[in-house]
Amino acid sequence: MRITHGIAAAALVVFAGIGAWVFLGAGKAEAPASTFVLLDGSRQTTADLRGKVTLVNFWATSCVTCVAEMPEVVATYNKYHAQGFDTLAVAMSYDPPSYVVNFAETRKLPFKVAIDNTGAVAQAWGDVKLTPSTFIVNKRGEIVKSYVGAPDFPELHKLIERLLAET
């Protein structure tokens, strides 16, 4: 029993260390190779994100925080899109597709919305289980910041502005 607790504690320390390393910006990980199936049936890959600063947001229509933050996500997209910023909202596998389509249409979401029917995209992006989970990907296709829960939007905007200014 004591060994099991020790192993669990060691694993927790390792994961916390990796998380802090990425969170503090010390590490930039390549965005995982993924194919996103958009609401219109078209496909987009992680490679298609290159050249733009992209916010990849894992969300669900049943997630209160996701629904509450969506107007800010839309405002962020609208503010920076003309400067080379993009947003990709990825609905979780448990979200009924009809709910996602209804949400995107009634809220007139101006960015791409994907449905992760199989859960493969969430798995590839670090086994995302908590929503909202948001990743900021730079022009080179590297994840430079991630958020679990709603981001601090003024801080996020400063990061986006800095990343957009990079060549």
PDB file of C-alpha atoms in Angstrom:
ATOM      1  CA  MET A   1       0.000   0.000   0.000  1.00  0.00           C
ATOM      2  CA  ARG A   2       2.792   2.389   0.951  1.00  0.00           C
ATOM      3  CA  ILE A   3       4.641   1.640  -2.326  1.00  0.00           C
ATOM      4  CA  THR A   4       1.488   2.342  -4.348  1.00  0.00           C
ATOM      5  CA  HIS A   5       1.078   5.738  -2.652  1.00  0.00           C
ATOM      6  CA  GLY A   6       4.753   6.484  -3.287  1.00  0.00           C
ATOM      7  CA  ILE A   7       4.441   5.642  -6.980  1.00  0.00           C
ATOM      8  CA  ALA A   8       1.280   7.732  -7.274  1.00  0.00           C
ATOM      9  CA  ALA A   9       2.973  10.663  -5.524  1.00  0.00           C
ATOM     10  CA  ALA A  10       6.021  10.394  -7.785  1.00  0.00           C
ATOM     11  CA  ALA A  11       3.823  10.300 -10.883  1.00  0.00           C
ATOM     12  CA  LEU A  12       1.916  13.348  -9.650  1.00  0.00           C
ATOM     13  CA  VAL A  13       5.162  15.262  -9.123  1.00  0.00           C
ATOM     14  CA  VAL A  14       6.366  14.360 -12.635  1.00  0.00           C
ATOM     15  CA  PHE A  15       3.067  15.414 -14.251  1.00  0.00           C
ATOM     16  CA  ALA A  16       2.971  18.628 -12.219  1.00  0.00           C
ATOM     17  CA  GLY A  17       6.542  19.396 -13.253  1.00  0.00           C
ATOM     18  CA  ILE A  18       5.776  18.836 -16.932  1.00  0.00           C
ATOM     19  CA  GLY A  19       2.611  20.895 -16.636  1.00  0.00           C
ATOM     20  CA  ALA A  20       4.473  23.753 -14.954  1.00  0.00           C
ATOM     21  CA  TRP A  21       7.211  23.582 -17.594  1.00  0.00           C
ATOM     22  CA  VAL A  22       4.671  23.946 -20.415  1.00  0.00           C
ATOM     23  CA  PHE A  23       2.482  26.421 -18.488  1.00  0.00           C
ATOM     24  CA  LEU A  24       5.402  28.711 -17.749  1.00  0.00           C
ATOM     25  CA  GLY A  25       6.393  28.681 -21.397  1.00  0.00           C
ATOM     26  CA  ALA A  26       9.676  26.872 -20.912  1.00  0.00           C
ATOM     27  CA  GLY A  27       8.592  24.155 -23.310  1.00  0.00           C
ATOM     28  CA  LYS A  28       6.877  24.353 -26.645  1.00  0.00           C
ATOM     29  CA  ALA A  29       5.453  21.090 -27.839  1.00  0.00           C
ATOM     30  CA  GLU A  30       4.523  20.427 -31.442  1.00  0.00           C
ATOM     31  CA  ALA A  31       0.739  20.374 -31.832  1.00  0.00           C
ATOM     32  CA  PRO A  32      -0.256  16.720 -32.267  1.00  0.00           C
ATOM     33  CA  ALA A  33      -1.063  15.450 -35.740  1.00  0.00           C
ATOM     34  CA  SER A  34      -4.855  15.416 -35.891  1.00  0.00           C
ATOM     35  CA  THR A  35      -7.677  15.527 -38.397  1.00  0.00           C
ATOM     36  CA  PHE A  36     -10.642  17.667 -37.418  1.00  0.00           C
ATOM     37  CA  VAL A  37     -14.023  16.889 -38.994  1.00  0.00           C
ATOM     38  CA  LEU A  38     -15.866  20.184 -39.371  1.00  0.00           C
ATOM     39  CA  LEU A  39     -19.628  20.654 -39.188  1.00  0.00           C
ATOM     40  CA  ASP A  40     -19.863  20.991 -42.968  1.00  0.00           C
ATOM     41  CA  GLY A  41     -18.181  17.583 -43.344  1.00  0.00           C
ATOM     42  CA  SER A  42     -14.868  18.990 -44.553  1.00  0.00           C
ATOM     43  CA  ARG A  43     -11.625  18.125 -42.843  1.00  0.00           C
ATOM     44  CA  GLN A  44      -8.797  20.197 -41.458  1.00  0.00           C
ATOM     45  CA  THR A  45      -5.496  18.888 -40.152  1.00  0.00           C
ATOM     46  CA  THR A  46      -3.034  20.196 -37.626  1.00  0.00           C
ATOM     47  CA  ALA A  47      -0.723  20.994 -40.549  1.00  0.00           C
ATOM     48  CA  ASP A  48      -3.386  23.432 -41.806  1.00  0.00           C
ATOM     49  CA  LEU A  49      -2.926  25.490 -38.626  1.00  0.00           C
ATOM     50  CA  ARG A  50       0.621  26.504 -39.580  1.00  0.00           C
ATOM     51  CA  GLY A  51       1.103  30.129 -40.517  1.00  0.00           C
ATOM     52  CA  LYS A  52      -1.598  31.379 -38.163  1.00  0.00           C
ATOM     53  CA  VAL A  53      -1.889  31.783 -34.434  1.00  0.00           C
ATOM     54  CA  THR A  54      -4.719  29.418 -33.520  1.00  0.00           C
ATOM     55  CA  LEU A  55      -6.875  28.889 -30.460  1.00  0.00           C
ATOM     56  CA  VAL A  56      -7.998  25.251 -30.244  1.00  0.00           C
ATOM     57  CA  ASN A  57     -10.849  24.986 -27.758  1.00  0.00           C
ATOM     58  CA  PHE A  58     -12.249  21.655 -26.518  1.00  0.00           C
ATOM     59  CA  TRP A  59     -15.781  22.270 -25.296  1.00  0.00           C
ATOM     60  CA  ALA A  60     -19.247  20.789 -24.869  1.00  0.00           C
ATOM     61  CA  THR A  61     -22.756  22.177 -25.078  1.00  0.00           C
ATOM     62  CA  SER A  62     -23.426  20.677 -21.624  1.00  0.00           C
ATOM     63  CA  CYS A  63     -20.454  22.516 -20.076  1.00  0.00           C
ATOM     64  CA  VAL A  64     -21.653  25.638 -18.245  1.00  0.00           C
ATOM     65  CA  THR A  65     -18.213  27.289 -18.320  1.00  0.00           C
ATOM     66  CA  CYS A  66     -17.848  26.524 -22.043  1.00  0.00           C
ATOM     67  CA  VAL A  67     -21.170  28.155 -22.856  1.00  0.00           C
ATOM     68  CA  ALA A  68     -20.368  31.130 -20.615  1.00  0.00           C
ATOM     69  CA  GLU A  69     -16.939  31.718 -22.192  1.00  0.00           C
ATOM     70  CA  MET A  70     -18.090  31.347 -25.809  1.00  0.00           C
ATOM     71  CA  PRO A  71     -19.008  35.048 -26.288  1.00  0.00           C
ATOM     72  CA  GLU A  72     -15.439  35.946 -25.213  1.00  0.00           C
ATOM     73  CA  VAL A  73     -14.003  33.322 -27.584  1.00  0.00           C
ATOM     74  CA  VAL A  74     -16.095  34.857 -30.396  1.00  0.00           C
ATOM     75  CA  ALA A  75     -14.988  38.389 -29.446  1.00  0.00           C
ATOM     76  CA  THR A  76     -11.337  37.274 -29.407  1.00  0.00           C
ATOM     77  CA  TYR A  77     -11.717  35.698 -32.846  1.00  0.00           C
ATOM     78  CA  ASN A  78     -13.405  38.822 -34.215  1.00  0.00           C
ATOM     79  CA  LYS A  79     -10.732  41.103 -32.735  1.00  0.00           C
ATOM     80  CA  TYR A  80      -7.720  39.265 -34.180  1.00  0.00           C
ATOM     81  CA  HIS A  81      -8.937  37.254 -37.175  1.00  0.00           C
ATOM     82  CA  ALA A  82      -7.964  39.885 -39.769  1.00  0.00           C
ATOM     83  CA  GLN A  83      -4.415  39.809 -38.348  1.00  0.00           C
ATOM     84  CA  GLY A  84      -3.889  36.075 -38.933  1.00  0.00           C
ATOM     85  CA  PHE A  85      -5.590  34.570 -35.876  1.00  0.00           C
ATOM     86  CA  ASP A  86      -7.906  31.582 -36.127  1.00  0.00           C
ATOM     87  CA  THR A  87     -10.101  29.589 -33.782  1.00  0.00           C
ATOM     88  CA  LEU A  88     -11.117  25.959 -33.920  1.00  0.00           C
ATOM     89  CA  ALA A  89     -13.792  24.794 -31.471  1.00  0.00           C
ATOM     90  CA  VAL A  90     -13.705  21.013 -30.973  1.00  0.00           C
ATOM     91  CA  ALA A  91     -16.873  19.501 -29.502  1.00  0.00           C
ATOM     92  CA  MET A  92     -16.263  16.509 -27.266  1.00  0.00           C
ATOM     93  CA  SER A  93     -17.224  12.991 -28.373  1.00  0.00           C
ATOM     94  CA  TYR A  94     -20.081  12.748 -25.864  1.00  0.00           C
ATOM     95  CA  ASP A  95     -21.751  15.905 -27.195  1.00  0.00           C
ATOM     96  CA  PRO A  96     -24.685  14.991 -29.486  1.00  0.00           C
ATOM     97  CA  PRO A  97     -23.893  16.339 -32.978  1.00  0.00           C
ATOM     98  CA  SER A  98     -27.365  17.872 -33.295  1.00  0.00           C
ATOM     99  CA  TYR A  99     -26.731  19.924 -30.112  1.00  0.00           C
ATOM    100  CA  VAL A 100     -23.391  21.135 -31.482  1.00  0.00           C
ATOM    101  CA  VAL A 101     -24.901  22.137 -34.825  1.00  0.00           C
ATOM    102  CA  ASN A 102     -27.783  23.909 -33.077  1.00  0.00           C
ATOM    103  CA  PHE A 103     -25.398  25.761 -30.738  1.00  0.00           C
ATOM    104  CA  ALA A 104     -23.096  26.861 -33.587  1.00  0.00           C
ATOM    105  CA  GLU A 105     -26.007  28.018 -35.750  1.00  0.00           C
ATOM    106  CA  THR A 106     -28.063  29.800 -33.097  1.00  0.00           C
ATOM    107  CA  ARG A 107     -24.985  31.593 -31.697  1.00  0.00           C
ATOM    108  CA  LYS A 108     -23.664  32.258 -35.215  1.00  0.00           C
ATOM    109  CA  LEU A 109     -20.168  31.066 -34.309  1.00  0.00           C
ATOM    110  CA  PRO A 110     -17.878  32.758 -36.856  1.00  0.00           C
ATOM    111  CA  PHE A 111     -15.068  30.193 -36.645  1.00  0.00           C
ATOM    112  CA  LYS A 112     -14.627  26.536 -37.530  1.00  0.00           C
ATOM    113  CA  VAL A 113     -16.382  23.989 -35.333  1.00  0.00           C
ATOM    114  CA  ALA A 114     -15.380  20.327 -35.327  1.00  0.00           C
ATOM    115  CA  ILE A 115     -17.018  17.302 -33.769  1.00  0.00           C
ATOM    116  CA  ASP A 116     -14.659  14.744 -32.238  1.00  0.00           C
ATOM    117  CA  ASN A 117     -17.029  11.775 -32.700  1.00  0.00           C
ATOM    118  CA  THR A 118     -14.485   9.126 -31.765  1.00  0.00           C
ATOM    119  CA  GLY A 119     -12.548  11.010 -29.098  1.00  0.00           C
ATOM    120  CA  ALA A 120      -9.328  10.546 -31.105  1.00  0.00           C
ATOM    121  CA  VAL A 121      -8.607  14.271 -31.308  1.00  0.00           C
ATOM    122  CA  ALA A 122      -9.054  14.792 -27.554  1.00  0.00           C
ATOM    123  CA  GLN A 123      -6.832  11.759 -26.977  1.00  0.00           C
ATOM    124  CA  ALA A 124      -4.109  13.124 -29.264  1.00  0.00           C
ATOM    125  CA  TRP A 125      -4.164  16.517 -27.548  1.00  0.00           C
ATOM    126  CA  GLY A 126      -3.231  15.077 -24.165  1.00  0.00           C
ATOM    127  CA  ASP A 127      -6.282  12.947 -23.403  1.00  0.00           C
ATOM    128  CA  VAL A 128      -8.477  16.007 -22.833  1.00  0.00           C
ATOM    129  CA  LYS A 129     -11.285  15.144 -20.436  1.00  0.00           C
ATOM    130  CA  LEU A 130     -12.017  18.488 -18.760  1.00  0.00           C
ATOM    131  CA  THR A 131     -13.843  21.233 -20.613  1.00  0.00           C
ATOM    132  CA  PRO A 132     -13.149  23.847 -21.546  1.00  0.00           C
ATOM    133  CA  SER A 133      -9.545  23.034 -22.391  1.00  0.00           C
ATOM    134  CA  THR A 134      -7.871  25.557 -24.639  1.00  0.00           C
ATOM    135  CA  PHE A 135      -4.560  25.431 -26.483  1.00  0.00           C
ATOM    136  CA  ILE A 136      -2.770  28.339 -28.135  1.00  0.00           C
ATOM    137  CA  VAL A 137      -0.753  27.260 -31.161  1.00  0.00           C
ATOM    138  CA  ASN A 138       1.833  29.596 -32.687  1.00  0.00           C
ATOM    139  CA  LYS A 139       2.524  30.116 -36.394  1.00  0.00           C
ATOM    140  CA  ARG A 140       5.080  27.285 -36.351  1.00  0.00           C
ATOM    141  CA  GLY A 141       2.507  24.773 -35.106  1.00  0.00           C
ATOM    142  CA  GLU A 142       3.762  24.643 -31.508  1.00  0.00           C
ATOM    143  CA  ILE A 143       1.524  24.699 -28.444  1.00  0.00           C
ATOM    144  CA  VAL A 144       2.732  27.667 -26.430  1.00  0.00           C
ATOM    145  CA  LYS A 145       0.041  27.817 -23.741  1.00  0.00           C
ATOM    146  CA  SER A 146      -2.828  25.730 -22.475  1.00  0.00           C
ATOM    147  CA  TYR A 147      -5.721  26.506 -20.179  1.00  0.00           C
ATOM    148  CA  VAL A 148      -8.111  24.248 -18.294  1.00  0.00           C
ATOM    149  CA  GLY A 149     -11.180  26.298 -17.516  1.00  0.00           C
ATOM    150  CA  ALA A 150     -11.898  29.724 -18.920  1.00  0.00           C
ATOM    151  CA  PRO A 151      -8.756  31.663 -19.825  1.00  0.00           C
ATOM    152  CA  ASP A 152      -7.919  35.051 -18.388  1.00  0.00           C
ATOM    153  CA  PHE A 153      -8.939  36.845 -21.592  1.00  0.00           C
ATOM    154  CA  PRO A 154      -6.900  40.065 -21.124  1.00  0.00           C
ATOM    155  CA  GLU A 155      -3.806  37.876 -20.547  1.00  0.00           C
ATOM    156  CA  LEU A 156      -4.764  35.714 -23.534  1.00  0.00           C
ATOM    157  CA  HIS A 157      -5.080  38.803 -25.742  1.00  0.00           C
ATOM    158  CA  LYS A 158      -1.578  39.955 -24.777  1.00  0.00           C
ATOM    159  CA  LEU A 159      -0.227  36.505 -25.673  1.00  0.00           C
ATOM    160  CA  ILE A 160      -2.062  36.503 -29.021  1.00  0.00           C
ATOM    161  CA  GLU A 161      -0.715  39.976 -29.841  1.00  0.00           C
ATOM    162  CA  ARG A 162       2.840  38.862 -29.018  1.00  0.00           C
ATOM    163  CA  LEU A 163       2.481  35.698 -31.126  1.00  0.00           C
ATOM    164  CA  LEU A 164       0.948  37.581 -34.067  1.00  0.00           C
ATOM    165  CA  ALA A 165       3.936  39.960 -34.032  1.00  0.00           C
ATOM    166  CA  GLU A 166       6.393  37.034 -34.411  1.00  0.00           C
ATOM    167  CA  THR A 167       7.690  36.244 -37.881  1.00  0.00           C
TER     168      THR A 167
END
